[in-house]
GROMACS .gro file of C-alpha atoms in nm:
model
  420
    1MET     CA    1  -0.988  -1.137  -2.896
    2THR     CA    2  -1.069  -0.993  -2.553
    3ASN     CA    3  -0.795  -1.016  -2.294
    4LYS     CA    4  -0.869  -1.160  -1.951
    5LEU     CA    5  -0.720  -1.037  -1.623
    6LEU     CA    6  -0.737  -1.227  -1.294
    7GLN     CA    7  -0.655  -1.033  -0.979
    8LEU     CA    8  -0.586  -1.186  -0.638
    9ASN     CA    9  -0.614  -1.008  -0.305
   10THR     CA   10  -0.708  -1.086   0.055
   11TYR     CA   11  -1.018  -0.866   0.065
   12ASN     CA   12  -1.279  -0.756  -0.186
   13TYR     CA   13  -1.352  -0.423  -0.017
   14ARG     CA   14  -1.163  -0.102   0.059
   15ARG     CA   15  -0.995  -0.198   0.382
   16GLY     CA   16  -0.665  -0.023   0.305
   17GLY     CA   17  -0.452   0.130   0.032
   18SER     CA   18  -0.358  -0.197  -0.137
   19ASP     CA   19  -0.724  -0.301  -0.151
   20ALA     CA   20  -0.811   0.032  -0.315
   21VAL     CA   21  -0.543  -0.029  -0.581
   22PHE     CA   22  -0.680  -0.381  -0.639
   23LEU     CA   23  -1.040  -0.261  -0.682
   24ASP     CA   24  -0.949   0.045  -0.889
   25GLN     CA   25  -0.736  -0.166  -1.122
   26ASP     CA   26  -1.031  -0.397  -1.184
   27LYS     CA   27  -1.246  -0.099  -1.287
   28LEU     CA   28  -0.961   0.045  -1.490
   29PHE     CA   29  -0.919  -0.266  -1.704
   30LYS     CA   30  -1.292  -0.299  -1.757
   31THR     CA   31  -1.284   0.048  -1.917
   32LEU     CA   32  -1.018  -0.089  -2.153
   33GLY     CA   33  -1.254  -0.365  -2.262
   34TRP     CA   34  -1.084  -0.648  -2.072
   35LYS     CA   35  -1.276  -0.926  -1.900
   36THR     CA   36  -1.180  -0.932  -1.533
   37ALA     CA   37  -1.222  -1.167  -1.240
   38ALA     CA   38  -1.120  -1.151  -0.874
   39PHE     CA   39  -1.012  -1.420  -0.630
   40THR     CA   40  -1.018  -1.320  -0.264
   41MET     CA   41  -1.118  -1.442   0.080
   42HIS     CA   42  -1.479  -1.438   0.197
   43HIS     CA   43  -1.550  -1.148   0.432
   44PRO     CA   44  -1.874  -0.985   0.554
   45ASN     CA   45  -1.764  -0.646   0.417
   46ASN     CA   46  -1.678  -0.772   0.068
   47GLU     CA   47  -1.831  -0.601  -0.232
   48PRO     CA   48  -2.065  -0.829  -0.433
   49SER     CA   49  -1.880  -1.039  -0.690
   50PRO     CA   50  -1.993  -1.290  -0.954
   51TRP     CA   51  -1.689  -1.497  -0.852
   52SER     CA   52  -1.762  -1.519  -0.479
   53ASP     CA   53  -1.860  -1.887  -0.496
   54TYR     CA   54  -1.493  -1.962  -0.558
   55PHE     CA   55  -1.353  -1.742  -0.277
   56ALA     CA   56  -1.143  -1.895   0.000
   57ASP     CA   57  -1.289  -1.930   0.349
   58GLU     CA   58  -1.251  -1.638   0.587
   59LEU     CA   59  -0.934  -1.650   0.794
   60GLU     CA   60  -0.910  -1.400   1.081
   61PHE     CA   61  -0.694  -1.489   1.381
   62GLY     CA   62  -0.857  -1.217   1.586
   63GLU     CA   63  -1.186  -1.405   1.603
   64ASN     CA   64  -1.291  -1.652   1.872
   65TYR     CA   65  -1.197  -1.981   1.712
   66SER     CA   66  -1.142  -2.313   1.887
   67LEU     CA   67  -0.790  -2.456   1.926
   68PRO     CA   68  -0.839  -2.716   1.645
   69GLN     CA   69  -0.963  -2.439   1.415
   70LYS     CA   70  -0.659  -2.225   1.498
   71ILE     CA   71  -0.425  -2.516   1.421
   72ILE     CA   72  -0.590  -2.560   1.080
   73MET     CA   73  -0.561  -2.186   1.018
   74ALA     CA   74  -0.193  -2.190   1.109
   75GLY     CA   75  -0.139  -2.450   0.836
   76LYS     CA   76  -0.328  -2.234   0.586
   77VAL     CA   77  -0.103  -1.939   0.668
   78ILE     CA   78   0.196  -2.141   0.549
   79TYR     CA   79   0.035  -2.311   0.247
   80SER     CA   80  -0.339  -2.305   0.186
   81PHE     CA   81  -0.449  -2.616  -0.003
   82GLU     CA   82  -0.806  -2.492   0.033
   83ALA     CA   83  -0.730  -2.166  -0.153
   84LYS     CA   84  -0.539  -2.358  -0.417
   85GLN     CA   85  -0.828  -2.601  -0.474
   86LYS     CA   86  -1.086  -2.324  -0.499
   87LEU     CA   87  -0.872  -2.124  -0.740
   88ALA     CA   88  -0.829  -2.438  -0.951
   89ARG     CA   89  -1.208  -2.460  -0.987
   90MET     CA   90  -1.220  -2.093  -1.081
   91LEU     CA   91  -0.948  -2.134  -1.344
   92ASP     CA   92  -1.159  -2.404  -1.507
   93ALA     CA   93  -1.430  -2.141  -1.552
   94PHE     CA   94  -1.209  -1.839  -1.622
   95ARG     CA   95  -0.882  -1.883  -1.810
   96PRO     CA   96  -0.686  -1.556  -1.764
   97ASP     CA   97  -0.421  -1.425  -2.000
   98ILE     CA   98  -0.241  -1.286  -1.697
   99ALA     CA   99  -0.278  -1.288  -1.319
  100HIS     CA  100  -0.199  -0.991  -1.098
  101ALA     CA  101  -0.157  -1.055  -0.725
  102HIS     CA  102  -0.170  -0.792  -0.454
  103CYS     CA  103  -0.173  -0.877  -0.080
  104ILE     CA  104  -0.228  -1.253  -0.058
  105TYR     CA  105   0.019  -1.356   0.214
  106HIS     CA  106  -0.144  -1.516   0.519
  107HIS     CA  107  -0.500  -1.552   0.391
  108LEU     CA  108  -0.449  -1.704   0.045
  109SER     CA  109  -0.078  -1.795   0.077
  110PRO     CA  110   0.165  -1.851  -0.214
  111SER     CA  111  -0.011  -2.180  -0.288
  112VAL     CA  112  -0.218  -1.985  -0.542
  113LEU     CA  113   0.101  -1.870  -0.715
  114SER     CA  114   0.217  -2.230  -0.744
  115LEU     CA  115  -0.110  -2.322  -0.915
  116LEU     CA  116  -0.093  -2.033  -1.159
  117HIS     CA  117   0.261  -2.133  -1.249
  118GLU     CA  118   0.151  -2.494  -1.299
  119ARG     CA  119  -0.130  -2.376  -1.528
  120GLY     CA  120   0.110  -2.162  -1.733
  121VAL     CA  121  -0.051  -1.829  -1.639
  122PRO     CA  122   0.197  -1.537  -1.638
  123THR     CA  123   0.180  -1.384  -1.290
  124VAL     CA  124   0.290  -1.051  -1.146
  125MET     CA  125   0.261  -0.914  -0.795
  126THR     CA  126   0.257  -0.554  -0.675
  127ALA     CA  127   0.480  -0.510  -0.370
  128HIS     CA  128   0.252  -0.294  -0.157
  129ASP     CA  129   0.484  -0.369   0.137
  130LEU     CA  130   0.809  -0.557   0.195
  131LYS     CA  131   0.666  -0.897   0.294
  132ILE     CA  132   0.837  -1.087   0.010
  133ALA     CA  133   1.166  -0.981   0.167
  134CYS     CA  134   1.096  -0.915   0.535
  135PRO     CA  135   0.883  -1.167   0.730
  136ALA     CA  136   0.740  -0.877   0.934
  137TYR     CA  137   0.633  -0.672   0.626
  138LYS     CA  138   0.785  -0.341   0.738
  139MET     CA  139   1.151  -0.400   0.829
  140LEU     CA  140   1.050  -0.253   1.162
  141ASN     CA  141   1.008  -0.380   1.516
  142SER     CA  142   0.975  -0.225   1.863
  143HIS     CA  143   1.344  -0.129   1.849
  144GLY     CA  144   1.313   0.061   1.522
  145ILE     CA  145   1.418  -0.012   1.162
  146CYS     CA  146   1.545  -0.371   1.134
  147GLU     CA  147   1.704  -0.560   0.845
  148LYS     CA  148   1.854  -0.849   1.042
  149CYS     CA  149   1.679  -1.117   0.831
  150LYS     CA  150   1.847  -0.996   0.512
  151ARG     CA  151   2.086  -1.292   0.506
  152GLY     CA  152   1.806  -1.544   0.549
  153ASN     CA  153   1.800  -1.612   0.924
  154VAL     CA  154   1.431  -1.559   1.006
  155LEU     CA  155   1.484  -1.654   1.372
  156HIS     CA  156   1.542  -1.282   1.432
  157VAL     CA  157   1.163  -1.249   1.395
  158VAL     CA  158   1.116  -1.466   1.703
  159LYS     CA  159   1.402  -1.316   1.900
  160ASN     CA  160   1.272  -0.960   1.851
  161ARG     CA  161   0.901  -1.056   1.859
  162CYS     CA  162   0.852  -0.860   1.540
  163ILE     CA  163   0.483  -0.944   1.494
  164HIS     CA  164   0.257  -0.759   1.741
  165ASN     CA  165   0.533  -0.811   2.003
  166SER     CA  166   0.394  -1.166   2.037
  167LEU     CA  167   0.622  -1.470   2.074
  168ILE     CA  168   0.365  -1.718   1.939
  169THR     CA  169   0.260  -1.509   1.638
  170SER     CA  170   0.620  -1.420   1.559
  171ALA     CA  171   0.718  -1.789   1.574
  172LEU     CA  172   0.437  -1.881   1.333
  173VAL     CA  173   0.541  -1.611   1.088
  174ALA     CA  174   0.905  -1.721   1.117
  175VAL     CA  175   0.806  -2.078   1.021
  176GLU     CA  176   0.589  -1.944   0.739
  177SER     CA  177   0.868  -1.728   0.597
  178GLY     CA  178   1.129  -1.999   0.644
  179VAL     CA  179   0.922  -2.248   0.442
  180HIS     CA  180   0.841  -1.993   0.171
  181LYS     CA  181   1.205  -1.892   0.130
  182ALA     CA  182   1.337  -2.250   0.137
  183LEU     CA  183   1.091  -2.358  -0.133
  184ARG     CA  184   1.121  -2.028  -0.322
  185LEU     CA  185   0.744  -2.009  -0.346
  186TYR     CA  186   0.748  -1.644  -0.445
  187LYS     CA  187   1.066  -1.622  -0.653
  188ASN     CA  188   0.996  -1.934  -0.858
  189ASN     CA  189   0.629  -1.860  -0.924
  190LEU     CA  190   0.624  -1.485  -0.994
  191ASP     CA  191   0.724  -1.369  -1.340
  192ARG     CA  192   0.761  -1.010  -1.221
  193VAL     CA  193   0.726  -0.800  -0.907
  194ILE     CA  194   0.602  -0.442  -0.944
  195ALA     CA  195   0.768  -0.188  -0.714
  196PRO     CA  196   0.570   0.139  -0.689
  197SER     CA  197   0.879   0.322  -0.558
  198GLN     CA  198   1.243   0.326  -0.657
  199PHE     CA  199   1.322   0.267  -0.290
  200TYR     CA  200   1.131  -0.064  -0.286
  201ASN     CA  201   1.289  -0.155  -0.618
  202LYS     CA  202   1.639  -0.116  -0.469
  203LYS     CA  203   1.549  -0.267  -0.133
  204LEU     CA  204   1.409  -0.588  -0.285
  205ILE     CA  205   1.725  -0.626  -0.492
  206GLU     CA  206   1.936  -0.572  -0.176
  207TRP     CA  207   1.742  -0.857  -0.016
  208GLY     CA  208   1.819  -1.099  -0.297
  209TRP     CA  209   1.555  -1.047  -0.563
  210PRO     CA  210   1.700  -1.056  -0.917
  211GLU     CA  211   1.699  -0.709  -1.076
  212GLN     CA  212   1.538  -0.842  -1.393
  213GLN     CA  213   1.244  -0.974  -1.188
  214ILE     CA  214   1.151  -0.625  -1.058
  215SER     CA  215   0.965  -0.354  -1.254
  216TYR     CA  216   0.924   0.001  -1.129
  217ILE     CA  217   0.572   0.131  -1.193
  218PRO     CA  218   0.465   0.433  -0.982
  219ASN     CA  219   0.109   0.475  -0.858
  220TYR     CA  220  -0.134   0.711  -1.027
  221ILE     CA  221  -0.423   0.939  -0.939
  222ASN     CA  222  -0.713   1.088  -1.135
  223CYS     CA  223  -0.665   1.460  -1.074
  224ASP     CA  224  -1.006   1.536  -1.222
  225ASP     CA  225  -1.160   1.363  -0.919
  226TYR     CA  226  -1.013   1.630  -0.688
  227ALA     CA  227  -1.110   1.996  -0.660
  228PRO     CA  228  -0.801   2.192  -0.553
  229ASN     CA  229  -0.804   2.491  -0.321
  230TYR     CA  230  -0.502   2.719  -0.307
  231GLU     CA  231  -0.627   2.953  -0.033
  232SER     CA  232  -0.540   2.743   0.271
  233GLU     CA  233  -0.652   2.778   0.631
  234ASP     CA  234  -0.404   2.800   0.916
  235TYR     CA  235  -0.375   2.433   1.020
  236PHE     CA  236  -0.159   2.129   0.943
  237LEU     CA  237  -0.317   1.789   0.880
  238TYR     CA  238  -0.228   1.426   0.939
  239PHE     CA  239  -0.469   1.169   0.798
  240GLY     CA  240  -0.423   0.796   0.823
  241ARG     CA  241  -0.381   0.511   1.065
  242LEU     CA  242  -0.275   0.584   1.423
  243ALA     CA  243  -0.005   0.319   1.459
  244PRO     CA  244   0.354   0.330   1.595
  245GLU     CA  245   0.520   0.319   1.253
  246LYS     CA  246   0.334   0.629   1.136
  247GLY     CA  247   0.533   0.861   1.363
  248VAL     CA  248   0.233   1.063   1.481
  249GLY     CA  249   0.394   1.096   1.825
  250THR     CA  250   0.681   1.288   1.665
  251LEU     CA  251   0.428   1.512   1.492
  252ILE     CA  252   0.241   1.582   1.816
  253ARG     CA  253   0.567   1.673   1.992
  254GLY     CA  254   0.648   1.905   1.703
  255ALA     CA  255   0.305   2.067   1.727
  256ILE     CA  256   0.347   2.118   2.102
  257GLU     CA  257   0.686   2.284   2.049
  258THR     CA  258   0.575   2.511   1.763
  259GLY     CA  259   0.218   2.580   1.875
  260ILE     CA  260   0.080   2.513   1.526
  261SER     CA  261  -0.281   2.413   1.482
  262LEU     CA  262  -0.280   2.038   1.408
  263LYS     CA  263  -0.575   1.826   1.300
  264ILE     CA  264  -0.543   1.446   1.317
  265ALA     CA  265  -0.790   1.241   1.111
  266GLY     CA  266  -0.786   0.868   1.174
  267THR     CA  267  -0.804   0.592   1.429
  268GLY     CA  268  -0.577   0.309   1.531
  269PRO     CA  269  -0.420   0.100   1.807
  270ILE     CA  270  -0.227   0.384   1.977
  271GLU     CA  271  -0.502   0.647   1.967
  272LYS     CA  272  -0.533   0.665   2.347
  273GLU     CA  273  -0.157   0.690   2.386
  274LEU     CA  274  -0.140   0.978   2.137
  275LYS     CA  275  -0.427   1.162   2.304
  276ALA     CA  276  -0.247   1.130   2.636
  277LEU     CA  277   0.066   1.273   2.474
  278ALA     CA  278  -0.131   1.570   2.340
  279LYS     CA  279  -0.271   1.637   2.691
  280ASP     CA  280  -0.588   1.805   2.563
  281ARG     CA  281  -0.390   2.097   2.416
  282ALA     CA  282  -0.619   2.335   2.232
  283ASN     CA  283  -0.397   2.343   1.922
  284ILE     CA  284  -0.421   1.965   1.864
  285GLU     CA  285  -0.754   1.820   1.752
  286PHE     CA  286  -0.837   1.450   1.708
  287LEU     CA  287  -1.115   1.415   1.450
  288GLY     CA  288  -1.154   1.035   1.448
  289TYR     CA  289  -1.227   0.845   1.129
  290CYS     CA  290  -1.298   1.076   0.834
  291SER     CA  291  -1.394   0.990   0.478
  292GLY     CA  292  -1.561   1.131   0.169
  293GLU     CA  293  -1.612   1.503   0.130
  294ASN     CA  294  -1.536   1.560   0.498
  295LEU     CA  295  -1.183   1.424   0.446
  296TRP     CA  296  -1.125   1.592   0.109
  297SER     CA  297  -1.231   1.926   0.254
  298LEU     CA  298  -0.977   1.883   0.534
  299ILE     CA  299  -0.701   1.803   0.283
  300ARG     CA  300  -0.768   2.084   0.038
  301ASN     CA  301  -0.798   2.350   0.309
  302ALA     CA  302  -0.487   2.250   0.506
  303LYS     CA  303  -0.173   2.461   0.496
  304ALA     CA  304   0.016   2.130   0.455
  305VAL     CA  305  -0.033   1.758   0.497
  306VAL     CA  306   0.232   1.597   0.720
  307LEU     CA  307   0.364   1.239   0.678
  308PRO     CA  308   0.586   1.176   0.984
  309SER     CA  309   0.649   0.808   0.906
  310GLN     CA  310   0.913   0.606   1.090
  311TRP     CA  311   0.912   0.297   0.866
  312TYR     CA  312   1.003   0.233   0.504
  313GLU     CA  313   0.694   0.379   0.340
  314ASN     CA  314   0.644   0.267  -0.018
  315ALA     CA  315   0.478   0.531  -0.240
  316PRO     CA  316   0.198   0.680  -0.028
  317VAL     CA  317  -0.113   0.764  -0.229
  318SER     CA  318  -0.183   1.022   0.043
  319VAL     CA  319   0.095   1.237  -0.106
  320LEU     CA  320  -0.075   1.225  -0.447
  321GLU     CA  321  -0.413   1.303  -0.291
  322ALA     CA  322  -0.268   1.609  -0.116
  323TYR     CA  323  -0.100   1.731  -0.436
  324ALA     CA  324  -0.418   1.682  -0.641
  325SER     CA  325  -0.598   1.891  -0.379
  326GLY     CA  326  -0.341   2.171  -0.415
  327THR     CA  327  -0.181   2.108  -0.075
  328PRO     CA  328   0.196   2.087  -0.005
  329VAL     CA  329   0.340   1.793   0.191
  330ILE     CA  330   0.590   1.786   0.476
  331GLY     CA  331   0.730   1.434   0.473
  332ALA     CA  332   0.980   1.224   0.665
  333ASP     CA  333   1.297   1.148   0.472
  334ILE     CA  334   1.244   0.772   0.474
  335GLY     CA  335   1.146   0.497   0.229
  336GLY     CA  336   0.984   0.617  -0.092
  337ILE     CA  337   0.859   0.950   0.045
  338PRO     CA  338   1.162   1.158  -0.068
  339GLU     CA  339   1.103   1.048  -0.430
  340MET     CA  340   0.764   1.219  -0.425
  341ILE     CA  341   0.855   1.556  -0.271
  342LEU     CA  342   1.034   1.834  -0.456
  343PRO     CA  343   1.194   2.030  -0.168
  344ALA     CA  344   1.073   2.392  -0.141
  345LYS     CA  345   0.855   2.338  -0.451
  346THR     CA  346   0.590   2.083  -0.348
  347GLY     CA  347   0.683   2.051   0.019
  348PHE     CA  348   0.966   1.990   0.264
  349LEU     CA  349   1.154   1.689   0.401
  350PHE     CA  350   1.270   1.626   0.757
  351GLN     CA  351   1.471   1.356   0.933
  352SER     CA  352   1.240   1.072   1.032
  353GLY     CA  353   1.177   1.060   1.407
  354SER     CA  354   1.350   1.395   1.471
  355VAL     CA  355   1.135   1.659   1.639
  356PRO     CA  356   1.395   1.939   1.582
  357SER     CA  357   1.413   1.853   1.210
  358LEU     CA  358   1.034   1.851   1.183
  359VAL     CA  359   1.012   2.183   1.368
  360ASP     CA  360   1.258   2.329   1.115
  361ALA     CA  361   1.048   2.202   0.821
  362ILE     CA  362   0.733   2.352   0.972
  363ALA     CA  363   0.917   2.682   1.022
  364GLN     CA  364   1.030   2.685   0.657
  365LEU     CA  365   0.670   2.657   0.544
  366ASN     CA  366   0.541   2.908   0.797
  367ARG     CA  367   0.792   3.167   0.678
  368LYS     CA  368   0.620   3.171   0.341
  369THR     CA  369   0.343   3.418   0.264
  370SER     CA  370  -0.009   3.303   0.178
  371ALA     CA  371   0.062   3.381  -0.187
  372GLN     CA  372   0.380   3.170  -0.181
  373ILE     CA  373   0.199   2.876  -0.021
  374ALA     CA  374  -0.075   2.907  -0.284
  375GLU     CA  375   0.193   2.895  -0.554
  376MET     CA  376   0.336   2.579  -0.394
  377GLY     CA  377  -0.013   2.429  -0.409
  378ARG     CA  378  -0.035   2.505  -0.780
  379ARG     CA  379   0.303   2.341  -0.836
  380CYS     CA  380   0.178   2.034  -0.646
  381ARG     CA  381  -0.124   2.007  -0.873
  382GLU     CA  382   0.083   2.060  -1.189
  383TYR     CA  383   0.343   1.805  -1.079
  384VAL     CA  384   0.098   1.525  -0.996
  385SER     CA  385  -0.115   1.587  -1.307
  386ALA     CA  386   0.192   1.563  -1.530
  387THR     CA  387   0.379   1.278  -1.360
  388PHE     CA  388   0.147   1.036  -1.178
  389THR     CA  389  -0.113   0.997  -1.451
  390ARG     CA  390  -0.366   0.729  -1.528
  391GLU     CA  391  -0.243   0.718  -1.888
  392ARG     CA  392   0.116   0.653  -1.785
  393TYR     CA  393   0.010   0.384  -1.537
  394ILE     CA  394  -0.200   0.202  -1.797
  395ASN     CA  395   0.074   0.209  -2.057
  396ASP     CA  396   0.336   0.088  -1.807
  397LEU     CA  397   0.116  -0.205  -1.703
  398LEU     CA  398   0.019  -0.296  -2.058
  399SER     CA  399   0.384  -0.286  -2.165
  400LEU     CA  400   0.475  -0.519  -1.879
  401TYR     CA  401   0.191  -0.757  -1.961
  402ALA     CA  402   0.303  -0.759  -2.325
  403GLU     CA  403   0.659  -0.848  -2.216
  404LEU     CA  404   0.511  -1.152  -2.043
  405GLY     CA  405   0.336  -1.271  -2.358
  406VAL     CA  406  -0.012  -1.114  -2.343
  407SER     CA  407  -0.050  -1.063  -2.717
  408ASN     CA  408  -0.309  -0.786  -2.722
  409ALA     CA  409  -0.163  -0.587  -2.431
  410VAL     CA  410  -0.026  -0.285  -2.617
  411ALA     CA  411   0.005   0.080  -2.527
  412THR     CA  412  -0.337   0.246  -2.533
  413GLU     CA  413  -0.432   0.609  -2.585
  414ILE     CA  414  -0.675   0.740  -2.325
  415HIS     CA  415  -0.900   1.038  -2.383
  416ASP     CA  416  -1.168   1.166  -2.147
  417GLY     CA  417  -1.133   0.852  -1.935
  418ARG     CA  418  -1.207   0.615  -2.224
  419ALA     CA  419  -0.974   0.377  -2.407
  420ASN     CA  420  -0.933   0.417  -2.783
   0.00000   0.00000   0.00000
């Protein structure tokens, strides 16, 4: 009998890291011979899907909607009856053995989890962020790291304007989270939560999730998709979103102090602010949005990739991508990042938000010879190819699915990218 997997996510295109995991997992299970289906929101950028007739209506607060439309949308954020009804129709056509949710929060809402529970479908969710604990996703606001809602008082979200520094949006999210927590819409309807980092595993338990309801399954990468280069050029690289929590300002200040050549690949809401901070210095180059071979070339030729994050990062795939490319990583000592860096072997750690600590980490790398940096790159490649493997990821997921009663979900040997 062929197993059936239903995945749920906000978008059906590669908008961010969680969407990439969602789409890659669909392809992964198809290679194992599973039948798969996806339930998402309609969006102009979505990839074609045979299941799109069942998708929920698009919900984007940034668009020019009328006041009545915005009121309806606010209700959907809390509990979307529309998404629940459309998923019910889909479940009549596709009966999954297991459902795997990713980012569903505002756009699909936990109403879909309630339905899956009612239908007796075992359901897991990957915690790509901390939303099922913190109403503001990141345990971060304009004042820095924040865990004030840990004891259940979500009014801190309003008081600190944790969402986009907006009183109205923060109030809506506070109501949403208050309802979800009071009705236990996540805890009562999820059979298991997957934490890609040990840090998220521990943090969710600290915030009241039962230990037995959390499973630690690290991310993976296909090393064969990356061509490493161990003869680096003399520049450091940041690639990713230009947002306050990413700590790029700290990195720019470190580059100004050390005089290193820094390339920044990405765009985001504070791009102008960061460019003003850099003051057109010749050693700091903003490359804008980069993708494909252009991005991979930047990664593999960098002396090091830098992750200067100032929020509780989960398990950044960017670290794995750098390692697979043979490039060491200098990372902030925050969230799940320290779990992924072997100090002085695959990179260096520094105190998050500290320019002096970052400067010291850069100096430690710069003191190494070209041959020593090349050897670090080889260790990076060896480490990621032995630890964060596709085979391990598949077996971990199949073992979890089997625990939840999926009869044919057993460990599978993988050779040359094919299931046996």
